[in-house]
Amino acid sequence: MLQALVDRGISPQLVLGCSIGSLNGAVFAADPTAAGVERLRRMWVDQAPDIIADARVRDRVRSFVGRRPYLYDSHGLREMVTSVLGGRLIEDLVVPFECVAARIEDATEHWFVDGPVVDAVIASSAIPGLFPAATVNGEHFYDGGLVNSIPLDRAVALGATEIWVLQVGRVEQALQPAQRLYESALVAFEISRRHRFTTALEGLPDDVEVHVVPSGHRLAMDDRRQLQWRRVADAADLIDNARAATAAYLDQLG
């Protein structure tokens, strides 16, 4: 999506991120050029398959018997983020950037607007059960998708009048009732995740234009690919499909 937008000279004045979108958004905000997008692509194609997450059988057994409340350490994810962003601070990025996480202590959404980028990204991406809660300045955080998965209302509150939504959660696809037990949880989460975005979309001011950029990938609820969250070997194909779909969308816009 970013490749197609940059190809057309579309560049942001503000980047907001949630969950893995906080990682993609931070890397792009650090270098909002074709070179920056290529660096992000290389991260997903070359680095992610090896280091995004790892867990020994012993550690997973500890999780299942109640010795720890998560399956995977976040060391691999932190290593990957640090390799690309280093020790940058949010306030030093080229484009203003913010990302959201769910603060556990008071059950609220928290926006990281300054401080170390890596800490903010890890907090925003701490999926409950998969990763441990992230600790930042003595407070604990889970994935931002729990509170504001597609932060359209935040963008409007900050004065945005033209918004490009680069989402990886299939919001362009209508939901269907669950057919299997594991799908029930996925459908329930999707309803919760989409509700705030849909509500914000319906209440937009007249002077705000929103584009939901197509992902180029259709994924049904009965597709077991959804449960294989660590499988990123097909990243290059997903990126190529998204670029083509986004380019076609931009062609339609003229």
CSV table of C-alpha atoms in Angstrom, one decimal:
chain,number,residue,atom,x,y,z
A,1,MET,CA,0.0,0.0,0.0
A,2,LEU,CA,2.8,2.4,0.9
A,3,GLN,CA,4.7,1.6,-2.2
A,4,ALA,CA,1.7,2.5,-4.4
A,5,LEU,CA,1.0,5.7,-2.5
A,6,VAL,CA,4.6,6.9,-2.6
A,7,ASP,CA,4.7,6.1,-6.3
A,8,ARG,CA,1.9,8.6,-6.8
A,9,GLY,CA,3.5,11.3,-4.7
A,10,ILE,CA,1.1,10.9,-1.8
A,11,SER,CA,2.9,11.6,1.4
A,12,PRO,CA,1.6,12.1,5.0
A,13,GLN,CA,1.7,15.0,7.4
A,14,LEU,CA,0.8,12.7,10.3
A,15,VAL,CA,1.1,8.9,10.8
A,16,LEU,CA,-1.0,7.0,13.4
A,17,GLY,CA,-0.4,3.4,14.1
A,18,CYS,CA,-1.9,0.5,16.0
A,19,SER,CA,-0.5,-3.0,16.7
A,20,ILE,CA,1.7,-4.1,13.8
A,21,GLY,CA,0.6,-0.9,12.1
A,22,SER,CA,2.6,1.0,14.7
A,23,LEU,CA,5.7,-0.8,13.5
A,24,ASN,CA,5.0,-0.2,9.8
A,25,GLY,CA,4.0,3.4,10.6
A,26,ALA,CA,7.0,4.2,12.7
A,27,VAL,CA,9.4,2.9,10.0
A,28,PHE,CA,7.7,5.0,7.4
A,29,ALA,CA,7.5,8.1,9.6
A,30,ALA,CA,11.3,7.8,10.0
A,31,ASP,CA,11.8,7.8,6.2
A,32,PRO,CA,8.6,8.6,4.3
A,33,THR,CA,10.3,8.0,0.9
A,34,ALA,CA,10.6,5.1,-1.6
A,35,ALA,CA,13.8,4.2,0.1
A,36,GLY,CA,12.1,4.0,3.4
A,37,VAL,CA,9.3,1.8,2.0
A,38,GLU,CA,11.9,-0.5,0.5
A,39,ARG,CA,13.6,-0.8,3.8
A,40,LEU,CA,10.3,-1.8,5.4
A,41,ARG,CA,9.7,-4.4,2.7
A,42,ARG,CA,13.1,-5.9,3.2
A,43,MET,CA,12.5,-6.1,6.9
A,44,TRP,CA,9.4,-8.2,6.3
A,45,VAL,CA,10.8,-10.3,3.5
A,46,ASP,CA,14.4,-10.9,4.8
A,47,GLN,CA,14.3,-10.5,8.6
A,48,ALA,CA,10.8,-11.3,9.9
A,49,PRO,CA,10.7,-15.0,8.9
A,50,ASP,CA,13.7,-15.7,11.2
A,51,ILE,CA,13.3,-13.4,14.2
A,52,ILE,CA,9.7,-12.1,14.6
A,53,ALA,CA,9.0,-14.7,17.3
A,54,ASP,CA,10.6,-17.8,18.7
A,55,ALA,CA,9.8,-20.2,21.5
A,56,ARG,CA,11.3,-23.4,22.7
A,57,VAL,CA,9.0,-26.3,23.5
A,58,ARG,CA,9.9,-26.0,27.2
A,59,ASP,CA,8.7,-22.4,27.2
A,60,ARG,CA,5.4,-23.2,25.5
A,61,VAL,CA,4.8,-26.0,28.0
A,62,ARG,CA,5.4,-23.5,30.8
A,63,SER,CA,2.7,-21.3,29.3
A,64,PHE,CA,0.1,-24.0,29.0
A,65,VAL,CA,0.6,-25.3,32.6
A,66,GLY,CA,0.2,-21.8,33.9
A,67,ARG,CA,3.7,-20.8,34.7
A,68,ARG,CA,3.5,-17.7,32.5
A,69,PRO,CA,0.6,-15.9,30.8
A,70,TYR,CA,2.0,-15.8,27.2
A,71,LEU,CA,3.3,-18.1,24.6
A,72,TYR,CA,6.2,-16.1,23.1
A,73,ASP,CA,8.8,-13.7,24.4
A,74,SER,CA,8.8,-10.4,22.6
A,75,HIS,CA,12.6,-10.4,22.3
A,76,GLY,CA,12.5,-11.3,18.6
A,77,LEU,CA,10.1,-8.6,17.7
A,78,ARG,CA,12.1,-6.1,19.7
A,79,GLU,CA,15.3,-7.1,18.0
A,80,MET,CA,13.7,-6.6,14.6
A,81,VAL,CA,12.2,-3.2,15.4
A,82,THR,CA,15.5,-2.1,16.9
A,83,SER,CA,17.4,-3.2,13.9
A,84,VAL,CA,15.4,-0.8,11.7
A,85,LEU,CA,14.6,2.1,14.1
A,86,GLY,CA,17.5,2.0,16.5
A,87,GLY,CA,17.3,4.3,19.5
A,88,ARG,CA,15.1,6.9,17.8
A,89,LEU,CA,12.6,9.0,19.8
A,90,ILE,CA,9.1,9.5,18.5
A,91,GLU,CA,9.6,13.3,18.6
A,92,ASP,CA,12.6,13.0,16.3
A,93,LEU,CA,10.9,11.1,13.4
A,94,VAL,CA,10.6,13.0,10.1
A,95,VAL,CA,6.8,12.8,10.1
A,96,PRO,CA,4.8,13.4,13.3
A,97,PHE,CA,3.9,9.9,14.6
A,98,GLU,CA,1.7,8.5,17.4
A,99,CYS,CA,0.7,4.9,18.3
A,100,VAL,CA,-1.9,3.5,20.6
A,101,ALA,CA,-1.8,0.8,23.3
A,102,ALA,CA,-4.3,-0.5,25.9
A,103,ARG,CA,-3.1,0.5,29.4
A,104,ILE,CA,-3.9,-2.4,31.7
A,105,GLU,CA,-4.0,-0.5,35.1
A,106,ASP,CA,-7.0,1.7,34.2
A,107,ALA,CA,-8.3,-0.1,31.1
A,108,THR,CA,-7.9,3.0,28.8
A,109,GLU,CA,-6.3,3.7,25.5
A,110,HIS,CA,-2.9,5.4,25.8
A,111,TRP,CA,-1.3,7.3,23.0
A,112,PHE,CA,2.5,7.3,22.8
A,113,VAL,CA,3.5,10.8,21.5
A,114,ASP,CA,7.1,11.0,22.7
A,115,GLY,CA,9.8,8.8,24.1
A,116,PRO,CA,11.6,5.7,22.6
A,117,VAL,CA,9.9,4.5,19.4
A,118,VAL,CA,10.8,0.8,20.1
A,119,ASP,CA,9.1,0.8,23.5
A,120,ALA,CA,6.0,2.3,22.1
A,121,VAL,CA,5.8,-0.1,19.2
A,122,ILE,CA,6.3,-3.2,21.5
A,123,ALA,CA,3.5,-1.9,23.8
A,124,SER,CA,1.2,-1.3,20.9
A,125,SER,CA,1.9,-4.8,19.5
A,126,ALA,CA,1.6,-6.8,22.7
A,127,ILE,CA,-1.1,-9.3,21.7
A,128,PRO,CA,-2.6,-10.8,24.9
A,129,GLY,CA,-1.7,-14.4,25.3
A,130,LEU,CA,0.9,-14.4,22.5
A,131,PHE,CA,3.3,-11.8,24.0
A,132,PRO,CA,3.8,-10.6,27.6
A,133,ALA,CA,2.4,-7.2,28.6
A,134,ALA,CA,4.8,-4.5,27.8
A,135,THR,CA,6.2,-2.3,30.6
A,136,VAL,CA,6.8,1.4,29.9
A,137,ASN,CA,7.6,3.8,32.7
A,138,GLY,CA,6.2,1.4,35.3
A,139,GLU,CA,2.9,1.0,33.5
A,140,HIS,CA,1.7,-2.1,31.6
A,141,PHE,CA,0.2,-2.3,28.1
A,142,TYR,CA,-1.5,-4.7,25.8
A,143,ASP,CA,-2.1,-4.5,22.0
A,144,GLY,CA,-3.7,-1.3,20.9
A,145,GLY,CA,-6.3,-3.2,18.8
A,146,LEU,CA,-8.2,-3.8,22.1
A,147,VAL,CA,-9.1,-0.2,22.3
A,148,ASN,CA,-8.7,1.6,19.0
A,149,SER,CA,-7.8,-0.7,16.1
A,150,ILE,CA,-8.3,1.8,13.3
A,151,PRO,CA,-7.9,5.2,15.0
A,152,LEU,CA,-10.0,7.3,12.7
A,153,ASP,CA,-11.4,9.4,15.5
A,154,ARG,CA,-7.9,10.2,16.7
A,155,ALA,CA,-6.9,11.4,13.2
A,156,VAL,CA,-10.0,13.7,13.0
A,157,ALA,CA,-9.4,15.0,16.5
A,158,LEU,CA,-5.8,16.0,15.4
A,159,GLY,CA,-7.2,18.0,12.5
A,160,ALA,CA,-6.9,15.5,9.6
A,161,THR,CA,-9.1,16.3,6.6
A,162,GLU,CA,-7.8,13.6,4.2
A,163,ILE,CA,-7.2,10.2,5.7
A,164,TRP,CA,-5.7,7.0,4.1
A,165,VAL,CA,-6.5,3.9,6.1
A,166,LEU,CA,-3.9,1.2,5.5
A,167,GLN,CA,-5.3,-1.7,7.4
A,168,VAL,CA,-4.4,-5.4,7.4
A,169,GLY,CA,-7.6,-6.7,9.0
A,170,ARG,CA,-9.9,-7.2,6.1
A,171,VAL,CA,-12.3,-4.4,7.0
A,172,GLU,CA,-13.2,-4.1,3.3
A,173,GLN,CA,-14.8,-7.6,3.6
A,174,ALA,CA,-18.2,-8.2,5.2
A,175,LEU,CA,-18.3,-10.6,8.2
A,176,GLN,CA,-20.1,-13.9,8.0
A,177,PRO,CA,-21.5,-16.0,10.9
A,178,ALA,CA,-19.1,-18.5,12.4
A,179,GLN,CA,-19.3,-22.1,11.2
A,180,ARG,CA,-16.7,-23.6,13.6
A,181,LEU,CA,-16.0,-23.2,17.2
A,182,TYR,CA,-12.7,-21.4,16.8
A,183,GLU,CA,-14.3,-19.0,14.3
A,184,SER,CA,-16.7,-17.7,17.0
A,185,ALA,CA,-13.9,-16.0,18.9
A,186,LEU,CA,-12.5,-14.5,15.6
A,187,VAL,CA,-15.9,-13.2,14.6
A,188,ALA,CA,-16.5,-11.7,18.0
A,189,PHE,CA,-13.2,-10.0,18.0
A,190,GLU,CA,-13.8,-8.6,14.5
A,191,ILE,CA,-17.1,-7.2,15.6
A,192,SER,CA,-15.5,-5.5,18.6
A,193,ARG,CA,-12.6,-4.3,16.5
A,194,ARG,CA,-14.6,-2.9,13.7
A,195,HIS,CA,-17.4,-1.3,15.7
A,196,ARG,CA,-15.5,1.8,16.8
A,197,PHE,CA,-14.1,2.4,13.3
A,198,THR,CA,-17.6,2.0,11.7
A,199,THR,CA,-19.1,4.4,14.2
A,200,ALA,CA,-16.4,7.0,13.6
A,201,LEU,CA,-16.8,6.6,9.9
A,202,GLU,CA,-20.6,7.3,10.1
A,203,GLY,CA,-20.0,10.4,12.2
A,204,LEU,CA,-17.4,12.0,10.1
A,205,PRO,CA,-17.5,15.8,9.6
A,206,ASP,CA,-18.4,16.9,6.1
A,207,ASP,CA,-14.9,18.2,5.3
A,208,VAL,CA,-13.1,14.9,6.1
A,209,GLU,CA,-12.3,12.5,3.2
A,210,VAL,CA,-11.4,8.9,4.1
A,211,HIS,CA,-9.9,6.3,1.8
A,212,VAL,CA,-9.9,2.6,3.0
A,213,VAL,CA,-7.0,1.3,0.9
A,214,PRO,CA,-7.5,-2.3,-0.4
A,215,SER,CA,-5.2,-5.1,0.9
A,216,GLY,CA,-5.4,-7.2,-2.2
A,217,HIS,CA,-6.0,-10.3,-0.1
A,218,ARG,CA,-9.2,-12.0,0.7
A,219,LEU,CA,-9.3,-14.1,3.8
A,220,ALA,CA,-12.3,-16.0,5.0
A,221,MET,CA,-13.0,-16.8,8.6
A,222,ASP,CA,-12.7,-20.6,7.9
A,223,ASP,CA,-9.2,-20.0,6.5
A,224,ARG,CA,-6.7,-21.6,8.9
A,225,ARG,CA,-4.1,-19.1,7.7
A,226,GLN,CA,-5.5,-16.8,10.4
A,227,LEU,CA,-4.2,-19.1,13.1
A,228,GLN,CA,-0.7,-19.2,11.6
A,229,TRP,CA,0.2,-15.7,12.7
A,230,ARG,CA,3.9,-16.4,12.7
A,231,ARG,CA,3.9,-17.5,9.0
A,232,VAL,CA,5.4,-14.6,7.1
A,233,ALA,CA,7.3,-16.4,4.4
A,234,ASP,CA,4.6,-15.2,1.9
A,235,ALA,CA,5.2,-11.5,2.8
A,236,ALA,CA,6.6,-10.7,-0.7
A,237,ASP,CA,3.5,-12.0,-2.4
A,238,LEU,CA,1.2,-10.2,0.0
A,239,ILE,CA,3.1,-6.9,-0.5
A,240,ASP,CA,3.0,-7.3,-4.3
A,241,ASN,CA,-0.8,-8.0,-4.2
A,242,ALA,CA,-1.4,-5.0,-2.0
A,243,ARG,CA,0.6,-2.7,-4.2
A,244,ALA,CA,-1.3,-3.8,-7.3
A,245,ALA,CA,-4.7,-3.5,-5.6
A,246,THR,CA,-3.8,-0.1,-4.2
A,247,ALA,CA,-2.5,1.1,-7.6
A,248,ALA,CA,-5.8,0.0,-9.2
A,249,TYR,CA,-7.8,1.8,-6.5
A,250,LEU,CA,-5.8,5.0,-7.1
A,251,ASP,CA,-6.4,4.7,-10.9
A,252,GLN,CA,-10.1,4.6,-10.2
A,253,LEU,CA,-9.8,7.8,-8.1
A,254,GLY,CA,-8.0,9.4,-11.0
